[in-house]
Coordinates of C-alpha atoms and ligand atoms in Angstrom, one line a residue:
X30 CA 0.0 0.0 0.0
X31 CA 1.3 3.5 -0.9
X32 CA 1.9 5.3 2.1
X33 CA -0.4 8.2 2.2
X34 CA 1.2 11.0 3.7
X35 CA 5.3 10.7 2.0
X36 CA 6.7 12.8 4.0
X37 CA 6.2 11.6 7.0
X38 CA 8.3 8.7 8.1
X39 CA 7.9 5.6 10.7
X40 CA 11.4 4.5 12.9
X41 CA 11.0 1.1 14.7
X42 CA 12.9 -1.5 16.3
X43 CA 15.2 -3.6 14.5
X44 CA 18.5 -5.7 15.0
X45 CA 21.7 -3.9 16.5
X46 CA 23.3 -1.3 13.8
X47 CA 26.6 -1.8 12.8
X48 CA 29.3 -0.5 10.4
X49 CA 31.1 2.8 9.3
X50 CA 29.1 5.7 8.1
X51 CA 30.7 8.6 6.2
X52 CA 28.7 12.0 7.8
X53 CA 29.0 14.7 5.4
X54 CA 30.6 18.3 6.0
X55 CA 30.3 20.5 8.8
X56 CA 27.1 23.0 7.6
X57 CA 28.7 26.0 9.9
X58 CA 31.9 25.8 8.2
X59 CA 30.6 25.0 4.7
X60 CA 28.1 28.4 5.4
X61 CA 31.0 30.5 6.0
X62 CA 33.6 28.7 3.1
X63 CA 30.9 30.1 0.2
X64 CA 30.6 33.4 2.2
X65 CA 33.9 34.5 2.5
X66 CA 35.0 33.0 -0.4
X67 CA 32.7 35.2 -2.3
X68 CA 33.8 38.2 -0.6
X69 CA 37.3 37.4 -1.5
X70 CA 40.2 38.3 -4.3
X71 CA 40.7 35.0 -6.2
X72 CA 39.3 31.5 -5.7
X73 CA 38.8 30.0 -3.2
X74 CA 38.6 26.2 -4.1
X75 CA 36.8 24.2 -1.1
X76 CA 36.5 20.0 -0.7
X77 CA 34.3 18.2 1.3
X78 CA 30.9 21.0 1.1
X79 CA 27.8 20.5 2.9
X80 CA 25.8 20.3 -0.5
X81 CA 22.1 20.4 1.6
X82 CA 19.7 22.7 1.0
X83 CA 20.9 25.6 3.5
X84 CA 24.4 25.4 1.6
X85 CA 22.7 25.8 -1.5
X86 CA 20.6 28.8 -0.3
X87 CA 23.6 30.4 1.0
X88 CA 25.4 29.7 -2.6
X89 CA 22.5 31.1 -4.1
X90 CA 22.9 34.3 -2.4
X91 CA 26.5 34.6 -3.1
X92 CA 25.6 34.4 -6.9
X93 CA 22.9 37.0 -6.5
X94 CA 25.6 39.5 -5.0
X95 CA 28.0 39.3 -7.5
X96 CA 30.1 36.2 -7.2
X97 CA 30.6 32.9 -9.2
X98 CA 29.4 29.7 -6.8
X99 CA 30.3 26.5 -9.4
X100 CA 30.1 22.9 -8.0
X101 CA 33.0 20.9 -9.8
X102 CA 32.6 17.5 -8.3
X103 CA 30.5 15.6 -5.2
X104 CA 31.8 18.4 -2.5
X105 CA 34.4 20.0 -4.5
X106 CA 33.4 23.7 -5.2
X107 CA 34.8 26.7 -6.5
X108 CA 34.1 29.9 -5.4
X109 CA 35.7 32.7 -7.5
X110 CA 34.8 36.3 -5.1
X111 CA 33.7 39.6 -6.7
X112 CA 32.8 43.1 -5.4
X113 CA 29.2 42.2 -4.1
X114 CA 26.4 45.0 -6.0
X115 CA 23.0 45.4 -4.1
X116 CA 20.6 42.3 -5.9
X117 CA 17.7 43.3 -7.7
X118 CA 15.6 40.6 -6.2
X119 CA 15.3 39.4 -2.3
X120 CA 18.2 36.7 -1.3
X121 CA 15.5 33.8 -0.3
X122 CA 17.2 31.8 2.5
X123 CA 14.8 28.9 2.1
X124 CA 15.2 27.6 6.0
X125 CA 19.0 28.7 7.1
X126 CA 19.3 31.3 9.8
X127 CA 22.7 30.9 9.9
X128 CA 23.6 31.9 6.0
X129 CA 20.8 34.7 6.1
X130 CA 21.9 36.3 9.4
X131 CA 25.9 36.0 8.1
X132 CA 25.5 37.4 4.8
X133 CA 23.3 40.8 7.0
X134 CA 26.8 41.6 8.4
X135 CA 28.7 40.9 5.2
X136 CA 26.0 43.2 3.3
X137 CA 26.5 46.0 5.8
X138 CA 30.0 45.5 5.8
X139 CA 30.2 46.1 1.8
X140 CA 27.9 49.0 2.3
X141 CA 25.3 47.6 -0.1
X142 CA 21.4 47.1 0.2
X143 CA 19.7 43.6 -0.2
X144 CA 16.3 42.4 1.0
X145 CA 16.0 39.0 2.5
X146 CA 13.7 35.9 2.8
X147 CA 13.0 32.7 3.9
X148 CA 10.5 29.8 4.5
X149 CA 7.8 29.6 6.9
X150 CA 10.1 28.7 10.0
X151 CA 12.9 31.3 8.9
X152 CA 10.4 34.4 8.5
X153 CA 9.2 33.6 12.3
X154 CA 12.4 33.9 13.5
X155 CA 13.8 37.0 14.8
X156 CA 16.2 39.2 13.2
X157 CA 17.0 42.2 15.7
X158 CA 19.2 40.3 17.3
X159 CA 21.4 40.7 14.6
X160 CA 20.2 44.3 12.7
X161 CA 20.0 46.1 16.0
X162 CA 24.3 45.3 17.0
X163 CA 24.9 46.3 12.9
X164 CA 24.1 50.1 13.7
X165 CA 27.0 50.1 14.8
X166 CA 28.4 49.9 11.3
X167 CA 25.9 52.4 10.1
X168 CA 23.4 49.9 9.2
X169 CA 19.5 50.6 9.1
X170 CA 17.1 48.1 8.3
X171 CA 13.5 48.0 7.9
X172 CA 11.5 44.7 9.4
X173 CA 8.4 43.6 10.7
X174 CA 7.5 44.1 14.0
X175 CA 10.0 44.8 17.0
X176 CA 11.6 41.2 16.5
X177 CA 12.7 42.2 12.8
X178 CA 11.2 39.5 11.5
X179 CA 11.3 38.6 7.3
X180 CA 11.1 39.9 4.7
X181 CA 13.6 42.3 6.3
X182 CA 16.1 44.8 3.8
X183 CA 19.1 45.9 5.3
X184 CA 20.9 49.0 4.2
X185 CA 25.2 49.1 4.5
X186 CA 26.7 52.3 5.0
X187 CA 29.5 53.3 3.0
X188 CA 32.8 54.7 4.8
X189 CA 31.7 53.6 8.0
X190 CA 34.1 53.6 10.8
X191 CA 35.3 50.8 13.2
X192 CA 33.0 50.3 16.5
X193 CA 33.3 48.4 19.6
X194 CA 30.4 46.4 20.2
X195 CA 29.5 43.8 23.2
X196 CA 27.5 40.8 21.8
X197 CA 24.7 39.9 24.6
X198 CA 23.4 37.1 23.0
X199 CA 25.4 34.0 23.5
X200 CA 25.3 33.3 19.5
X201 CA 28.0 32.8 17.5
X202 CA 25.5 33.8 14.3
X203 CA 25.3 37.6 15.8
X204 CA 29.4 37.4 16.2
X205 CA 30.0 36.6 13.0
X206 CA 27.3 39.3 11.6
X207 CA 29.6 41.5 13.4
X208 CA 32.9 40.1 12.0
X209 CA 31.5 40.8 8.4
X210 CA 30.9 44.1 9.0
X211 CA 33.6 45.0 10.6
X212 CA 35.4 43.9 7.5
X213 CA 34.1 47.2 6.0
X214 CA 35.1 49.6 8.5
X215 CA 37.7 51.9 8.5
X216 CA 40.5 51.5 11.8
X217 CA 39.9 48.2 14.7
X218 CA 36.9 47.5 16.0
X219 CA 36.5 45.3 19.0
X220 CA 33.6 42.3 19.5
X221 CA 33.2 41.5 22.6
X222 CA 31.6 38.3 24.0
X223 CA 30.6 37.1 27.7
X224 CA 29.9 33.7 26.7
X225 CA 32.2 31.9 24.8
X226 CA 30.5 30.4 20.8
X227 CA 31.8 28.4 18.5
X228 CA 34.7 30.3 16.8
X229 CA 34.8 29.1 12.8
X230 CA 34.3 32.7 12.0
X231 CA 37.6 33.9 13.9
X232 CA 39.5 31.1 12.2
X233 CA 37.9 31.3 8.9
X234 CA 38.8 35.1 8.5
X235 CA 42.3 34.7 9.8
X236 CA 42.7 32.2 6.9
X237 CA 41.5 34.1 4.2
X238 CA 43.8 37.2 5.4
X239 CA 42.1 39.2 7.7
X240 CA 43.9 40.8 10.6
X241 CA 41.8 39.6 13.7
X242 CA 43.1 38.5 17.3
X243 CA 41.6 36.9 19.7
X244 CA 41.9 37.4 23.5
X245 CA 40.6 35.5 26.8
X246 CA 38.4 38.6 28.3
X247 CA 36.3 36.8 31.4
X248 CA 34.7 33.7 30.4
X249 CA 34.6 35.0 27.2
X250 CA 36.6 36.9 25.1
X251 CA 37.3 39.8 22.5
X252 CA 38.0 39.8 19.4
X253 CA 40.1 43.1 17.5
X254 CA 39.6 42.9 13.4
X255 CA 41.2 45.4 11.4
X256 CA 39.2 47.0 8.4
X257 CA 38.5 48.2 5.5
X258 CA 40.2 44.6 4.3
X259 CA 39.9 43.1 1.0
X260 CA 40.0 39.3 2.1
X261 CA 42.1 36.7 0.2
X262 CA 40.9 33.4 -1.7
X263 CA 42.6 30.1 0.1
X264 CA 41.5 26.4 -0.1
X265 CA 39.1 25.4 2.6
X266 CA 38.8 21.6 3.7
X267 CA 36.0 21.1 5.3
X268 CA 35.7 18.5 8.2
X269 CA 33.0 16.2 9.1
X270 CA 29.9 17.5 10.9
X271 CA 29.7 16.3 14.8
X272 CA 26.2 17.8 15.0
X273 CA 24.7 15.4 12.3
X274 CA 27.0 12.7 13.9
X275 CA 24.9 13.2 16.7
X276 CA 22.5 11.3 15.4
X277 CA 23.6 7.8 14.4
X278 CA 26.1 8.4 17.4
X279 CA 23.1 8.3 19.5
X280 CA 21.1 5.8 17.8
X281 CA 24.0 3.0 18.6
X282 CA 24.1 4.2 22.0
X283 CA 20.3 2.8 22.6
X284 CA 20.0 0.3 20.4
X285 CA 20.9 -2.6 22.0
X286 CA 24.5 -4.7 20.2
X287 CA 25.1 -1.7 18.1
X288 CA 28.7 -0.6 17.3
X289 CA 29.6 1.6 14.7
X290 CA 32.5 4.3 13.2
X291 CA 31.8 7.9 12.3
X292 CA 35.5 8.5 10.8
X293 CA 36.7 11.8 10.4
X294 CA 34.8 13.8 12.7
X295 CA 35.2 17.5 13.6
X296 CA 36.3 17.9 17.6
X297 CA 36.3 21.6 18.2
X298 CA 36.1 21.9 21.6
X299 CA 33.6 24.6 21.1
X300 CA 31.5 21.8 19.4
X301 CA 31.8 18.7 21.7
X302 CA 29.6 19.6 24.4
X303 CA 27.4 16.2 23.0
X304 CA 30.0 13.9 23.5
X305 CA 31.2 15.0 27.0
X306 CA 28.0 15.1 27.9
X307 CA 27.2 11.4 26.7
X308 CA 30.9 10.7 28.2
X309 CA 29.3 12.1 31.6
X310 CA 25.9 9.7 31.1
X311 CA 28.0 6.5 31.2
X312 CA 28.2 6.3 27.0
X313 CA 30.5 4.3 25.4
X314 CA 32.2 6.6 23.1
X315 CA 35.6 6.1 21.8
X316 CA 38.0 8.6 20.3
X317 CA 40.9 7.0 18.3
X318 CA 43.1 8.8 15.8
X319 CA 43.1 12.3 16.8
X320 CA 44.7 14.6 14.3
X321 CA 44.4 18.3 13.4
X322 CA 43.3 18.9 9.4
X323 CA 42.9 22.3 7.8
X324 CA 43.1 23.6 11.3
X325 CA 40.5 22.0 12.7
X326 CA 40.7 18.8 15.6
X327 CA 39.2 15.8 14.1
X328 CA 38.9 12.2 15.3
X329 CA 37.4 8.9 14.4
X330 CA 34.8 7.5 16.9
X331 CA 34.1 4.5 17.5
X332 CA 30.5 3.6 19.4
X333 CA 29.1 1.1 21.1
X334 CA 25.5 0.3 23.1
X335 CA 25.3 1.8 26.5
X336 CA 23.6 1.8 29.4
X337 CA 23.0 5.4 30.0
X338 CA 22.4 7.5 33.8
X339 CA 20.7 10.7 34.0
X340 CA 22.9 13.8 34.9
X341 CA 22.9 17.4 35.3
X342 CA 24.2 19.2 32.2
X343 CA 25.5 22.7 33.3
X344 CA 23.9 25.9 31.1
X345 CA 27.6 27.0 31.0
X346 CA 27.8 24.0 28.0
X347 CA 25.1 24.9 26.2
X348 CA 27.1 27.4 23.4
X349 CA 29.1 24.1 22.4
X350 CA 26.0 21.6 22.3
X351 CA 23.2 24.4 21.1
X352 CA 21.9 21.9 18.6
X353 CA 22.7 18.6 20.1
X354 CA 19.6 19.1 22.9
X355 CA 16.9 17.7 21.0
X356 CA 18.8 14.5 20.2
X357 CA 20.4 14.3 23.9
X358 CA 17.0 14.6 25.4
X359 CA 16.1 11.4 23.2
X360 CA 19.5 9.5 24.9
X361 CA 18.1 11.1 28.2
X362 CA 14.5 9.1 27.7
X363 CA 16.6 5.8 27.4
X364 CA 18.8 6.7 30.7
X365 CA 17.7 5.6 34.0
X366 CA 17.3 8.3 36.6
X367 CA 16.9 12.2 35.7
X368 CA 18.6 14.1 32.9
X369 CA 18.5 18.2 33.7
X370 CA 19.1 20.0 30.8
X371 CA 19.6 23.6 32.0
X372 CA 19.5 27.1 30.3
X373 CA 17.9 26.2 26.8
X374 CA 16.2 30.1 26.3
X375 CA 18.2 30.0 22.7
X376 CA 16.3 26.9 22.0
X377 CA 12.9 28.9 21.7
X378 CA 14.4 30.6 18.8
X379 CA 15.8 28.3 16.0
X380 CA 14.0 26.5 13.3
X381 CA 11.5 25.6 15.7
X382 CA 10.6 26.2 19.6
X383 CA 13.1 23.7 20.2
X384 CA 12.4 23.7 23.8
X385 CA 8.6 23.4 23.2
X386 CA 9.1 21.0 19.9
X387 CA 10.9 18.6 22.1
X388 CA 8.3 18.4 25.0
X389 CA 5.6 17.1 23.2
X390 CA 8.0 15.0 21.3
X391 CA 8.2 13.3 24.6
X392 CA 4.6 13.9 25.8
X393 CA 3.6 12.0 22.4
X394 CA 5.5 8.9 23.2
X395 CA 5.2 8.6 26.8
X396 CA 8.1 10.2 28.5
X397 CA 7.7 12.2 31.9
X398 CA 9.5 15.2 32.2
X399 CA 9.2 18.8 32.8
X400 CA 9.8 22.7 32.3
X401 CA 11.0 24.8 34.6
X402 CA 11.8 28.2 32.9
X403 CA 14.5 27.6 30.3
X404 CA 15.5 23.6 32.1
X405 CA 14.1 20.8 30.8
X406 CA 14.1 18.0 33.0
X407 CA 13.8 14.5 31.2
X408 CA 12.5 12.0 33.3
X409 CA 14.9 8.6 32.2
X410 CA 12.5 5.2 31.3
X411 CA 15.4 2.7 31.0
X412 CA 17.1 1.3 27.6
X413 CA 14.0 -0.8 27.7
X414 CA 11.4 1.4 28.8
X415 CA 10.3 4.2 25.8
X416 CA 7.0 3.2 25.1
X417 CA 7.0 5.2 21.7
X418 CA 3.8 5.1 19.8
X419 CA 3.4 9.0 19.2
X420 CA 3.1 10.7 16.0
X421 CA 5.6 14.1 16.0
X422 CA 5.2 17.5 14.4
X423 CA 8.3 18.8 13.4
X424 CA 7.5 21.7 12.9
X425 CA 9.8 22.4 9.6
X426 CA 12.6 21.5 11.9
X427 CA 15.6 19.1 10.8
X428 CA 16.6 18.3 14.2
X429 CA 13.6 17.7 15.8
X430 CA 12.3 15.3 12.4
X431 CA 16.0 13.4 13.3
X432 CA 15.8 13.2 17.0
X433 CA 12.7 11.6 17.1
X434 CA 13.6 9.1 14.0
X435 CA 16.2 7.8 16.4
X436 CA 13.3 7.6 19.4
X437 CA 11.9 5.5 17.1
X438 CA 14.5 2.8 16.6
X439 CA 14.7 1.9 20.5
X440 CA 11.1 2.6 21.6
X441 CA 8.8 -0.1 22.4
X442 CA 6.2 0.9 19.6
X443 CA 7.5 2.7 16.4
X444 CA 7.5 6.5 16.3
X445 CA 6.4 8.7 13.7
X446 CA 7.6 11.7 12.7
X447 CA 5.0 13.9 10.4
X448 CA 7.9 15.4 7.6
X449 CA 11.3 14.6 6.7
X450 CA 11.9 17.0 4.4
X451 CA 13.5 19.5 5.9
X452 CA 16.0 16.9 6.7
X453 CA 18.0 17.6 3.4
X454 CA 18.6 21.3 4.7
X455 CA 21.5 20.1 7.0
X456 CA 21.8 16.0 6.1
X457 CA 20.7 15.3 3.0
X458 CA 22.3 11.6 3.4
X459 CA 20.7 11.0 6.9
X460 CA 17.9 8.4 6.2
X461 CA 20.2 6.2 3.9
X462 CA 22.9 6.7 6.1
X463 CA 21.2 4.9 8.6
X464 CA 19.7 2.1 6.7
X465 CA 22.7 1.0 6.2
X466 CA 23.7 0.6 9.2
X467 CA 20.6 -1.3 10.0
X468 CA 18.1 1.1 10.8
X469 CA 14.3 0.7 9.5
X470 CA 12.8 4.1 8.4
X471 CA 9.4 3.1 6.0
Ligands
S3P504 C1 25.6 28.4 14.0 C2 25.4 28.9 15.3 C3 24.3 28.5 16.2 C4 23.7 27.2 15.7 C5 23.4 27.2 14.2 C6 24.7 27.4 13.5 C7 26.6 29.0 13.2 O1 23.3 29.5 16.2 O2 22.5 26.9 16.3 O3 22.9 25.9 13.8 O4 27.0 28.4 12.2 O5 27.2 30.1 13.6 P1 23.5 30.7 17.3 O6 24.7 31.3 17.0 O7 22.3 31.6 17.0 O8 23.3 30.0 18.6

């Protein structure tokens, strides 16, 4: 029988997984790898792209402002920069937050005008947080409402001069806005941040030329870039992606007699808040081969079926596990005892109410827990003890469509997850990724 809705997808029980899955490129660094390279003199040649729907919305942006975006082989690209010249139509983002909310900086920072778009879940989400700190620069923007939501045109000032501007939101997105703009400006401006974010912006833009230095201020720290710069083209290798990892990673830790290999996976320390936290919870994680490549720590894991305990994840660790919470409240269900998840507020905001998304995720397949302000407290049912059963909105979101996939596969009844397409915007490999190891997705 055909299955009438064909988007949605069913995850049930089925014999251990096993094997070595290749998970494709890091979506942050692929994002900023089309960005910069447009903005840069020469051509930046880049291996191992993210090709998934947000990478290709960003590319398509890039094109529209003036630079050649060419794909010359299965995550080979070539990106050959130009001066960027306001577009005539709106740069539509499709679902990425991240490429839309970058490319506002670099558009202020080149002192052009662009207006810009998005699906459904990427015109609810809000803007300001990144327009309101590009004033600084001498942006103005126009929005909707006080959030700034979509469509929202931004307006660059040209011959604007360097600023020092403290970031308040712990995001590295609204950094790296920052970064871009301070590309344009004339003398050093300073970005300051409490909180500590992932920092493939800083690295990035010291590879492609730009004078930036970073220094330990607090817990967090400040960054000086130098402006007006005209960045340089430079090859840009681009390492496997430990948030999509996440999820087979997590799958062999609760189905029983799985073991399996994600080789070649990025270990920024700003991005492994997942697997210390899973380290933490009893998991059986292994790290072999560590080994630095195109700047970047990566390592080969190797995972095996645990028997997980409930812990209390510090808010502190949030910045390097943002979007590993929906899938490490899954691996919570399956612990026994309590699993806290503290200081999810930037949840609320991503492709969906992650914080809400994920409670009736739960709630829909039987699994106590609670919210108390911005914690989530996941109340743990054993490796046995997921009933399952529920049927998931996703709400347009990847994470939540792959979270709850992997529910699925260890839960006593199957779980069913309402759309997978928005999968493809961040792993368009993911469902037969998983098959092969075992998994069954019908
Ligand atoms: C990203 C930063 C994070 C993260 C997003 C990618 C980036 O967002 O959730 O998926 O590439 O800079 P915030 O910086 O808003 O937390």
């Amino acid at each position: 029988m055909q299955n009438p809705h064909p988007t949605s997808r069913r995850a049930r029980r089925a014999g251990p997984l096993k094997g070595r899955a290749t998970i494709p490129g890091d979506k942050s660094i692929s994002q900023r790898a089309i960005i910069l390279g447009g903005l840069a003199e020469g051509e930046t040649r880049i291996s191992g792209l993210l090709e998934s729907g947000d990478v290709q919305s960003t590319a398509g942006a890039v094109r529209a402002l003036g630079a050649s975006v060419t794909r010359e082989g299965p995550g080979a690209w070539r990106v050959a920069g130009a001066p960027w010249m306001s577009p005539h139509q709106p740069l539509d983002f499709g679902n990425s937050g991240t490429g839309s909310r970058l490319v506002m900086g670099a558009v202020a920072g080149q002192g052009i005008s662009a207006t810009f778009i998005g699906d459904a879940s990427l015109i609810s989400r809000p803007m300001a947080r990144v327009l309101d700190p590009l004033k600084a620069f001498g942006a103005t923007y126009e929005g909707q409402g006080p959030k700034a939501l979509m469509p929202v045109t931004v307006h660059g000032a040209k011959g604007t001069k360097a600023a020092d501007v403290v970031v308040t939101t712990a995001s590295a997105q609204v950094k790296s806005a920052l970064l871009l703009a301070a590309l344009g400006a004339e003398g050093v401006s300073h970005i300051r941040q409490a909180t500590l974010t992932r920092d493939h912006s800083e690295k990035m833009l010291a590879g492609f030329g730009a004078k930036i230095s970073v220094t330990p201020e607090g817990s967090g720290q400040v960054i000086a870039i130098e402006g007006p710069v005209k960045l340089k083209a430079c090859a840009v290798e681009v390492p496997r992606d430990p948030s999509s990892a996440a999820f087979p990673l997590v799958a062999a830790l609760i189905v029983p007699g799985s073991e399996i290999e994600l080789p070649n996976i990025m270990l920024n320390p700003r991005r492994t808040g997942l697997i210390e936290t899973l380290l933490e919870m009893g998991a059986r994680i292994e790290i072999v081969n560590r080994r630095v490549t195109g700047g970047e720590e990566i390592g080969d894991l190797v995972v095996r079926h645990s028997q997980l305990r409930g812990i209390e994840v510090p808010a502190s660790r949030a910045p390097s596990m943002i979007d590993e919470y929906p899938i490490l409240s899954v691996a919570a269900a399956f612990a026994t005892g309590t699993t806290a998840l503290r200081g999810l507020e930037e949840l609320r905001v991503k492709e969906s109410d992650r914080l809400e998304a994920v409670a009736r995720g739960l709630k829909l397949n039987g699994v106590p827990h609670t919210i108390e302000s911005d914690d989530l407290l996941v109340q743990g049912m054993g490796q046995d003890g997921v009933p399952g059963g529920g049927m998931v909105p996703t709400h347009m979101d990847h994470r939540i469509a792959m979270s709850f996939l992997t529910m699925g596969m260890a839960s006593q009844l199957p779980v069913t997850v309402d759309d997978v397409t928005m999968i493809a915007t961040s792993f368009p490999e993911y469902e037969g990724l998983m098959r092969d190891l075992g998994a069954v997705l019908e």
